[in-house]
CSV table of C-alpha atoms and ligand atoms in Angstrom, one decimal:
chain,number,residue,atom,x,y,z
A,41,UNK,CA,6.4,-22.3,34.4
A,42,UNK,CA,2.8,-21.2,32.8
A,43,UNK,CA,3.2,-17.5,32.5
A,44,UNK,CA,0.2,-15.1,33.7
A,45,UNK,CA,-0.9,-12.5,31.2
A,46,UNK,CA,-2.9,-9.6,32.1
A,47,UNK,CA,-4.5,-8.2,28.5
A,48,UNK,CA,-5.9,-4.8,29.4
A,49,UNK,CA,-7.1,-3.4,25.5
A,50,UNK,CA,-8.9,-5.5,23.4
A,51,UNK,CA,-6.7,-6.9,20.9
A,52,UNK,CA,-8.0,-9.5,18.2
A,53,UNK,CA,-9.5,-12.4,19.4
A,54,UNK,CA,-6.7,-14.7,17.4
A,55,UNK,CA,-4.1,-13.2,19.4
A,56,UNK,CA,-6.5,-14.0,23.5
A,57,UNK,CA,-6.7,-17.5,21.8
A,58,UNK,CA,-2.7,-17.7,20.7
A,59,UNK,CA,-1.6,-16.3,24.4
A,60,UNK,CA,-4.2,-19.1,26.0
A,61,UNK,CA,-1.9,-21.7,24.3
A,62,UNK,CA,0.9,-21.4,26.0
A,63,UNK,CA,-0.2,-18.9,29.3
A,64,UNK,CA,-2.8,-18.1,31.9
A,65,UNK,CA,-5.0,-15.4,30.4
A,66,UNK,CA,-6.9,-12.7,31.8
A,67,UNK,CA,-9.1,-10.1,29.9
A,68,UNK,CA,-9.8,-6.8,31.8
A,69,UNK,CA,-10.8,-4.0,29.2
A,70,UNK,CA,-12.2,-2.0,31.4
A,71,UNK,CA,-10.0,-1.0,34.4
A,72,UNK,CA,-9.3,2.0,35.7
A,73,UNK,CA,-6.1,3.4,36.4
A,74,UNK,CA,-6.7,2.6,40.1
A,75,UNK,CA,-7.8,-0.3,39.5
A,76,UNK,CA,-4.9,-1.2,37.6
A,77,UNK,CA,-2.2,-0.8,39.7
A,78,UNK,CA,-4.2,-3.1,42.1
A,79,UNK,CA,-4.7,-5.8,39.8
A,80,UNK,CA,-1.1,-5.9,38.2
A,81,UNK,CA,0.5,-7.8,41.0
A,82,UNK,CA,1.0,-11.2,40.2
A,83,UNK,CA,1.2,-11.0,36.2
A,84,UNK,CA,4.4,-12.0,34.4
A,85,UNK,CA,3.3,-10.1,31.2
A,86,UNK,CA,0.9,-7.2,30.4
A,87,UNK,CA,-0.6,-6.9,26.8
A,88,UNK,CA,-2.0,-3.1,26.0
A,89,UNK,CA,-2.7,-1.1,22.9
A,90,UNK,CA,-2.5,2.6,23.2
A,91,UNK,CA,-5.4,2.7,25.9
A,92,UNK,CA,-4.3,1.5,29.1
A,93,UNK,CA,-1.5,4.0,30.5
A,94,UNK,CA,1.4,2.1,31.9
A,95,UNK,CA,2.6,4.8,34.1
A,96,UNK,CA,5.8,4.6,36.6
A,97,UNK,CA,2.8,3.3,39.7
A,98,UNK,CA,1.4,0.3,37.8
A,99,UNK,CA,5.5,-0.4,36.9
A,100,UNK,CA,6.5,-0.1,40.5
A,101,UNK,CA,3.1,-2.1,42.0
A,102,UNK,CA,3.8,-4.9,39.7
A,103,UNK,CA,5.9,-7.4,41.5
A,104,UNK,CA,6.5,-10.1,38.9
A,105,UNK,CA,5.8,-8.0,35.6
A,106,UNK,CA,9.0,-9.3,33.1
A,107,UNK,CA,7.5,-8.0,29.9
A,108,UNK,CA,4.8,-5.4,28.0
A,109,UNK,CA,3.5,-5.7,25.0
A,110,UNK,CA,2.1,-3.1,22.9
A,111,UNK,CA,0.4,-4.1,20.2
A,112,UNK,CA,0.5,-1.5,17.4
A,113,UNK,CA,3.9,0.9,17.2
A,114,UNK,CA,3.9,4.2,19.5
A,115,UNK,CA,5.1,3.8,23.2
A,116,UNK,CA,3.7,6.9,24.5
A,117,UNK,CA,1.5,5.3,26.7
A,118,UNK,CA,4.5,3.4,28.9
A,119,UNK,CA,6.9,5.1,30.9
A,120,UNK,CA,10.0,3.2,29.4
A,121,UNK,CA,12.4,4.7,31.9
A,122,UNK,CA,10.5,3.3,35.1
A,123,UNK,CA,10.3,-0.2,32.8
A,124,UNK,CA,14.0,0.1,32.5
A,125,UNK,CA,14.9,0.8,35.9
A,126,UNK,CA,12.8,-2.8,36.4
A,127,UNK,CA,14.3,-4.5,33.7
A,128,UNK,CA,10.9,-4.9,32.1
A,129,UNK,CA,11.0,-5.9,29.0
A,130,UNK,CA,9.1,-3.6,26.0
A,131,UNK,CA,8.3,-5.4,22.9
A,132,UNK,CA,5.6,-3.6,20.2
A,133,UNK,CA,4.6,-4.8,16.5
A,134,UNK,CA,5.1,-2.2,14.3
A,135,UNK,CA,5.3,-4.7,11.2
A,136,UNK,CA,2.1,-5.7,11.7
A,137,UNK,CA,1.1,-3.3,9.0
A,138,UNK,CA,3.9,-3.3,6.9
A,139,UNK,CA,1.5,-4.9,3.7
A,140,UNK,CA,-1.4,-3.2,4.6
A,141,UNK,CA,0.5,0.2,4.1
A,142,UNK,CA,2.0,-1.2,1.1
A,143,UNK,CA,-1.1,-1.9,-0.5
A,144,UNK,CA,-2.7,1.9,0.7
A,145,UNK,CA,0.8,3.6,-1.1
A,146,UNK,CA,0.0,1.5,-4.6
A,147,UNK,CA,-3.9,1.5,-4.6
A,148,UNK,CA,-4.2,5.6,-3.3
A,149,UNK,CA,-1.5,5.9,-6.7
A,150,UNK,CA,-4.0,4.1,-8.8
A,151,UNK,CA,-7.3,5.6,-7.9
A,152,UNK,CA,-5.3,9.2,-8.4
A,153,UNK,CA,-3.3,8.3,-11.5
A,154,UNK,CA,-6.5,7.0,-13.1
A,155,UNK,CA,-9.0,9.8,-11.6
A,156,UNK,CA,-11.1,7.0,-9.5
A,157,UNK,CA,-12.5,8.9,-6.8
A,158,UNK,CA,-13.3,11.8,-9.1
A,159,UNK,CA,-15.0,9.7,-11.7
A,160,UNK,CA,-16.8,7.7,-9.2
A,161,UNK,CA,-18.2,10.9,-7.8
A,162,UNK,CA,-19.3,12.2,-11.3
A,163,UNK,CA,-21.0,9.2,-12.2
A,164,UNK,CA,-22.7,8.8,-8.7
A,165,UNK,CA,-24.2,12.5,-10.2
A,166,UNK,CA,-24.8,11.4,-12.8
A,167,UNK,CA,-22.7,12.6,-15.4
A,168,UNK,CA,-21.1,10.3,-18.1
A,169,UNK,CA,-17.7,12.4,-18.3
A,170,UNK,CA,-15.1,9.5,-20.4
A,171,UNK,CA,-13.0,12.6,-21.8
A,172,UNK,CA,-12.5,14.7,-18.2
A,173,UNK,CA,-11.2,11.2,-16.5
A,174,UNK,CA,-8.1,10.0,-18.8
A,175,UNK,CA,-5.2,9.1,-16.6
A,176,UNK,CA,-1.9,7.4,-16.8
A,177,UNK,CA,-0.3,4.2,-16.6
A,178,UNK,CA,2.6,3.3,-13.9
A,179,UNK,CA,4.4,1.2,-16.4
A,180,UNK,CA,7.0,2.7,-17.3
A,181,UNK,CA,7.0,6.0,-15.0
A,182,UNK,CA,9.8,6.6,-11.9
A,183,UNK,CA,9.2,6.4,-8.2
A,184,UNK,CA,11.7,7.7,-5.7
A,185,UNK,CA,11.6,5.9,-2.4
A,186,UNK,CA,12.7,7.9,0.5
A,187,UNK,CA,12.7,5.5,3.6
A,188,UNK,CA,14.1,2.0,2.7
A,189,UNK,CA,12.9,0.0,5.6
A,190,UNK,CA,9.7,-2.4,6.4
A,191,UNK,CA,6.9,-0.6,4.2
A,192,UNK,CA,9.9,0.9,1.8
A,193,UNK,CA,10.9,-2.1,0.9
A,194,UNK,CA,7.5,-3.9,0.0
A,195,UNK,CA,6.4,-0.6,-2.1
A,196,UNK,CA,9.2,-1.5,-4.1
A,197,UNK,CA,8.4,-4.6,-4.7
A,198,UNK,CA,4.9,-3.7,-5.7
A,199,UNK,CA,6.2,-0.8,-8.1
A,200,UNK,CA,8.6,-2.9,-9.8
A,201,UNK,CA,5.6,-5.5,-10.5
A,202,UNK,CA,3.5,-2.9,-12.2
A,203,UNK,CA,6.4,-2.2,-14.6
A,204,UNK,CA,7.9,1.0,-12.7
A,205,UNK,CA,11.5,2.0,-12.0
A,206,UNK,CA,12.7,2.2,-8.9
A,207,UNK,CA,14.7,4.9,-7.4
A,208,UNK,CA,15.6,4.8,-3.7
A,209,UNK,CA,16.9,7.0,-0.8
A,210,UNK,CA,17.6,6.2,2.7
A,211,UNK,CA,20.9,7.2,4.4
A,212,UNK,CA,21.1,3.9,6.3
A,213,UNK,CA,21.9,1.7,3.2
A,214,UNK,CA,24.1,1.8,0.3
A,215,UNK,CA,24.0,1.7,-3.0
A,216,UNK,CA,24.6,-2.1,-3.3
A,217,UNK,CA,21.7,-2.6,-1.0
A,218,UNK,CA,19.5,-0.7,-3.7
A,219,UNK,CA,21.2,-3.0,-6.5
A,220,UNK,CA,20.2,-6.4,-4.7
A,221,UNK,CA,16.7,-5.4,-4.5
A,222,UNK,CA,17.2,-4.1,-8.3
A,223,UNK,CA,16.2,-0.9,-7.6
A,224,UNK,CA,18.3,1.9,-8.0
A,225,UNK,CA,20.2,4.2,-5.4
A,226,UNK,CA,20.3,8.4,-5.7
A,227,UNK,CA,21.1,10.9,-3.4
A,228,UNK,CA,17.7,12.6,-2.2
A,229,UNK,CA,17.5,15.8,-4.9
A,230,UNK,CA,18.6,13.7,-7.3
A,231,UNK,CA,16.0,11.9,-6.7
A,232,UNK,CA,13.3,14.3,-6.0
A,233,UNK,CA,14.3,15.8,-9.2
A,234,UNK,CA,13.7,12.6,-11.4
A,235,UNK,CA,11.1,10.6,-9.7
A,236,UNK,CA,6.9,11.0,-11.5
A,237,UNK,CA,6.3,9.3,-8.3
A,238,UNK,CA,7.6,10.7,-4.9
A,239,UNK,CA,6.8,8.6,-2.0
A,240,UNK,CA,7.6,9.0,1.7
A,241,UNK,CA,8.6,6.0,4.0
A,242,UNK,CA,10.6,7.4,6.7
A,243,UNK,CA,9.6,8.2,10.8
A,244,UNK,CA,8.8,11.1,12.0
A,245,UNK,CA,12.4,13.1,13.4
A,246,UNK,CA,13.9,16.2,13.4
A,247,UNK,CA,15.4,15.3,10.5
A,248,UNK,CA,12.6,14.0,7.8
A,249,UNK,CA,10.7,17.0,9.3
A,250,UNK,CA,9.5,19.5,6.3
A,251,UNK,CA,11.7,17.2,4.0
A,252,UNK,CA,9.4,17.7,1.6
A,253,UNK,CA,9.1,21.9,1.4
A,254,UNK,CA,8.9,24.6,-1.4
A,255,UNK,CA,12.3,24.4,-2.1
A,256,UNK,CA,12.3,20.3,-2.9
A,257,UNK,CA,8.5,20.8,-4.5
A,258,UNK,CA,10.5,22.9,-6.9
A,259,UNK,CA,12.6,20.4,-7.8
A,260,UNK,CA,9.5,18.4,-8.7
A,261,UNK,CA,8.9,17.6,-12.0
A,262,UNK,CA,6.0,19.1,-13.8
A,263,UNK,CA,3.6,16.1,-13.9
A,264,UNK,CA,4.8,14.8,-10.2
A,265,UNK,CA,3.2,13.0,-7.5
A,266,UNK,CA,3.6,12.9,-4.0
A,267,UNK,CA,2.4,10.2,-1.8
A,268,UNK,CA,2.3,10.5,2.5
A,269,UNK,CA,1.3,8.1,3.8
A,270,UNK,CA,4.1,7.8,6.5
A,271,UNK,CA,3.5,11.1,9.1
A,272,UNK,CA,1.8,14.2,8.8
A,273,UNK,CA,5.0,16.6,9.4
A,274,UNK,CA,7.3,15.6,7.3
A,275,UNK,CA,5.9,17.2,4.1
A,276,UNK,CA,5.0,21.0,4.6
A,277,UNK,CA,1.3,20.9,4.3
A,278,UNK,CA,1.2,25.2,3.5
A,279,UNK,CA,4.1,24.6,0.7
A,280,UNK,CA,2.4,21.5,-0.8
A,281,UNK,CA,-1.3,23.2,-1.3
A,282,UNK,CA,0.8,26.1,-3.2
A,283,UNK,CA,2.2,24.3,-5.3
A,284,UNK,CA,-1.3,21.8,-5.7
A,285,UNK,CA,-2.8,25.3,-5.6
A,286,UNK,CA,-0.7,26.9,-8.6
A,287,UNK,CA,-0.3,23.5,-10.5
A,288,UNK,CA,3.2,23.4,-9.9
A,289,UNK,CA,3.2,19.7,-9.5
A,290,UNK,CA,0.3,17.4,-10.5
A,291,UNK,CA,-1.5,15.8,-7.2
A,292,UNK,CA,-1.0,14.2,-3.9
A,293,UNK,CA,-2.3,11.1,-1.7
A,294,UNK,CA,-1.8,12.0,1.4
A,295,UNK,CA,-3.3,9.1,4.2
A,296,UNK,CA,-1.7,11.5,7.5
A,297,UNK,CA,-1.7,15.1,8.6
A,298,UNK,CA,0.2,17.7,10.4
A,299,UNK,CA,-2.5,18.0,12.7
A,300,UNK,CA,-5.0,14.9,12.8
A,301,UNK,CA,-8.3,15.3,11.7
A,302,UNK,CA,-7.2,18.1,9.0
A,303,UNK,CA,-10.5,19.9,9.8
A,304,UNK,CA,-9.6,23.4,8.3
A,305,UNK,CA,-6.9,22.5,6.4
A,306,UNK,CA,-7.4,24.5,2.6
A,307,UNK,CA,-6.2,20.8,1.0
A,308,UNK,CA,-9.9,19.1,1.8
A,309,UNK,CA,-11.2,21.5,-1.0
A,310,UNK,CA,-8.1,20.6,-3.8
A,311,UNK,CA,-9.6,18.5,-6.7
A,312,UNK,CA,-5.9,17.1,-7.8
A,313,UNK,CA,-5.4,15.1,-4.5
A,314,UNK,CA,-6.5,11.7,-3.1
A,315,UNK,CA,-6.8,12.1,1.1
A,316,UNK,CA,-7.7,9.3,3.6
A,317,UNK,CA,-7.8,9.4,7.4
A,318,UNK,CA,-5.2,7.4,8.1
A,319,UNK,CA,-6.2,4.3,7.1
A,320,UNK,CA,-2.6,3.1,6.6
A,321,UNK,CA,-3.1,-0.1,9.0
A,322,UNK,CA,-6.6,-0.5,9.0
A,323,UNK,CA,-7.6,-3.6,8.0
A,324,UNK,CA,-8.4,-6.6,9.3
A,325,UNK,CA,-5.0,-8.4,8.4
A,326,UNK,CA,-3.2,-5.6,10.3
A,327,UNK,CA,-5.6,-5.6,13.3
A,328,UNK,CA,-5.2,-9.2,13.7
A,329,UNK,CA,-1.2,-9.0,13.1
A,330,UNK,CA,-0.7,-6.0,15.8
A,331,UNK,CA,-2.2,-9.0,18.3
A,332,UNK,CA,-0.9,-11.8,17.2
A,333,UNK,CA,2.8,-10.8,16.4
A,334,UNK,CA,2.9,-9.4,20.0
A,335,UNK,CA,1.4,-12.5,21.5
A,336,UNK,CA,4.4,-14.8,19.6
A,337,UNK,CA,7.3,-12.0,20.9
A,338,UNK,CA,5.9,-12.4,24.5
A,339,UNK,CA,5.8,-16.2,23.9
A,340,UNK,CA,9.5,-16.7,22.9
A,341,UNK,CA,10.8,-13.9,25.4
A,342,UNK,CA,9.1,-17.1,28.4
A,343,UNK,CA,10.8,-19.2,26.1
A,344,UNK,CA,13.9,-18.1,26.6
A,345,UNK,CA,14.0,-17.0,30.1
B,209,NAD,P1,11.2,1.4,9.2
B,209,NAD,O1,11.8,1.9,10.5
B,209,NAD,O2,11.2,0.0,8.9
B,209,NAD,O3,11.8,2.2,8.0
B,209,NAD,C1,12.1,3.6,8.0
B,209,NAD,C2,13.3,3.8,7.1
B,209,NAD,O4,13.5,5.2,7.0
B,209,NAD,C3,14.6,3.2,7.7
B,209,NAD,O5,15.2,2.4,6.7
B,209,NAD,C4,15.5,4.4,7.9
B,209,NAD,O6,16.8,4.2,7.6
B,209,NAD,C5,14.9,5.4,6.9
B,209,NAD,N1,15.2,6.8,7.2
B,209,NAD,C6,15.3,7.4,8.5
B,209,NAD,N2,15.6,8.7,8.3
B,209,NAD,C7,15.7,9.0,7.0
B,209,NAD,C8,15.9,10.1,6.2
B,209,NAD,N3,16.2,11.3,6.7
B,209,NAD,N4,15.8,10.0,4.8
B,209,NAD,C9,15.6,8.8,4.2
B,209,NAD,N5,15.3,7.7,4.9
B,209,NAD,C10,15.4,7.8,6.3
B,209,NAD,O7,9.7,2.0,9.3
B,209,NAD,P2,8.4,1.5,8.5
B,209,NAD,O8,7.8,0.4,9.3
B,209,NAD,O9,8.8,1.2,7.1
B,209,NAD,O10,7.5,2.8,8.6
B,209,NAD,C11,7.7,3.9,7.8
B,209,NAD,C12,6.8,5.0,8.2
B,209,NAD,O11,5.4,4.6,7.9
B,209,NAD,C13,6.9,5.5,9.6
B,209,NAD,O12,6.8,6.9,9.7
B,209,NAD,C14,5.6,4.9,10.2
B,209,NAD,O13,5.2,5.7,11.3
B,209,NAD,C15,4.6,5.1,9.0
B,209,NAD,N6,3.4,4.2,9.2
B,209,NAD,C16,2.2,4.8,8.8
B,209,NAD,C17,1.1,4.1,8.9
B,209,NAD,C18,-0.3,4.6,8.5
B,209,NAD,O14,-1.3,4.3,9.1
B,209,NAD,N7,-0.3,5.5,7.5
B,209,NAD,C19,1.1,2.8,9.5
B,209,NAD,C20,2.3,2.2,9.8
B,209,NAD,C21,3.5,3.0,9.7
């Protein structure tokens, strides 16, 4: 049987010509919701991003539907309980940007270790300031990892290759894990309290959020960084500008935001932190990846059935 897929977001065009190997393709950016539920009948897979809204009436209209596919990670946009009561099956990609965050958490700890941004600005004005812009090496410095999963796991990588050593947290794996990956397992204050570099690679729950607060920020050593480039939540964004404020630690990359843009926040006017609006997955790699990993989930799922 040649599967129909309905794509209703634009997704890379690798991924349309992927799905066209192996299914009937059709490509309808523009529907409305109305329009939607209509046109749904008769499709064995729907492909979305976060634009189209996959609510209970497109579910119940769609006679054949077996699987969605989100490409990119949040579900918000799919009422997963009417899917269930189908049996539809969900499948998202959110290891498409597993490198590119990677490679944000290493290069944002470069530019702010060796003053990039801030140099690059002063020279653009032209000032020739060698003296004001000395930084530091990673060789040789600690990062704690809290969150030992996709992106955890390939920041590791990458800090060990620049020399660093690697300490990890993450309640879902054990110490022998850590050793495998030679890296180094601590309980999270001990951690906190003997990492230069502190970075944050766990979800957003009621758990992780405020991990990072005043009272962990004090266990900070003096010349600490904190990387967060996972959710905007999970560090407490008042606490953290006090303690940037008062130089309690010394900087911050942060890539997300308790509330997304920051407009008013008081850290857009800090000169010891590196900020970017969430550009974690943007790139082209991951763009293409959020497309074409969903394309090759929805391809084996009609493999297998
Ligand atoms: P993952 O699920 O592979 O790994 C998360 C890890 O966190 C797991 O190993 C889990 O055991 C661990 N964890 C859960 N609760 C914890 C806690 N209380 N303390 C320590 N560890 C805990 O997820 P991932 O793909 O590595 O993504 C990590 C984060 O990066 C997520 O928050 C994700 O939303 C974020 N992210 C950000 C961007 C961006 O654009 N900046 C892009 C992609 C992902």
């Amino acid at each position: 049987m040649i599967p129909k897929i309905l794509i209703s977001d634009r997704i890379h065009k690798k991924a349309i010509e992927e799905a066209k190997e192996f299914a009937d393709v059709d490509l309808e950016f523009n529907l409305t919701h109305e329009e939607l539920i209509e046109r749904i009948r008769g499709y064995d897979a729907l492909i979305v991003r976060s634009g189209t809204k996959v609510t209970k009436d497109v579910i119940e209209n769609a006679d054949k539907l077996k699987i969605i596919g989100r490409a990119g990670v949040g579900l918000d946009n799919i009422d997963l309980n009417a899917a269930k009561k189908k049996g539809i099956k969900i499948v998202n990609s959110p290891e498409a940007s597993t490198i590119s965050v990677a490679e944000l958490t290493i290069g944002s700890l470069i530019a702010l270790m060796r003053n990039i941004p801030h140099a690059h600005r002063s020279l653009k004005e032209g000032r020739w300031e060698r003296e004001k812009f000395e930084g530091n090496e990673l060789y040789g410095k600690t990062i704690g990892i809290i969150g030992f999963g996709r992106i955890g796991r390939e920041v590791a990588d990458r800090a060990r290759a620049f020399g660093m050593n690697v300490l990890i947290f993450d309640p879902n794996i054990t110490a022998e894990d850590a050793r495998e990956a030679n890296c180094e397992y601590m309980e999270l204050d001990e951690l906190i309290k003997n990492s230069d570099v502190i970075t944050l690679h766990v979800p957003l729950t009621n758990e992780t959020r405020n991990l990072i607060d005043k009272k962990r920020i004090d266990m900070m050593k003096e010349n600490a960084i904190l990387i967060n480039v996972a959710r905007g939540g999970i560090v407490n964004e008042v606490d953290l500008y006090t303690a940037l404020k008062e130089g309690r630690i010394k900087g911050a990359v942060l890539d997300v935001f308790e509330s997304e843009p920051p407009e008013r926040s008081p850290l857009l006017k800090l000169e010891n932190v590196l900020l970017t609006p969430h550009l974690g997955a943007s790139t082209e790699e991951a763009q293409i990846n959020a497309g074409t990993v969903i394309v090759e989930k929805i391809r084996n799922f009609f493999r297998n059935v």
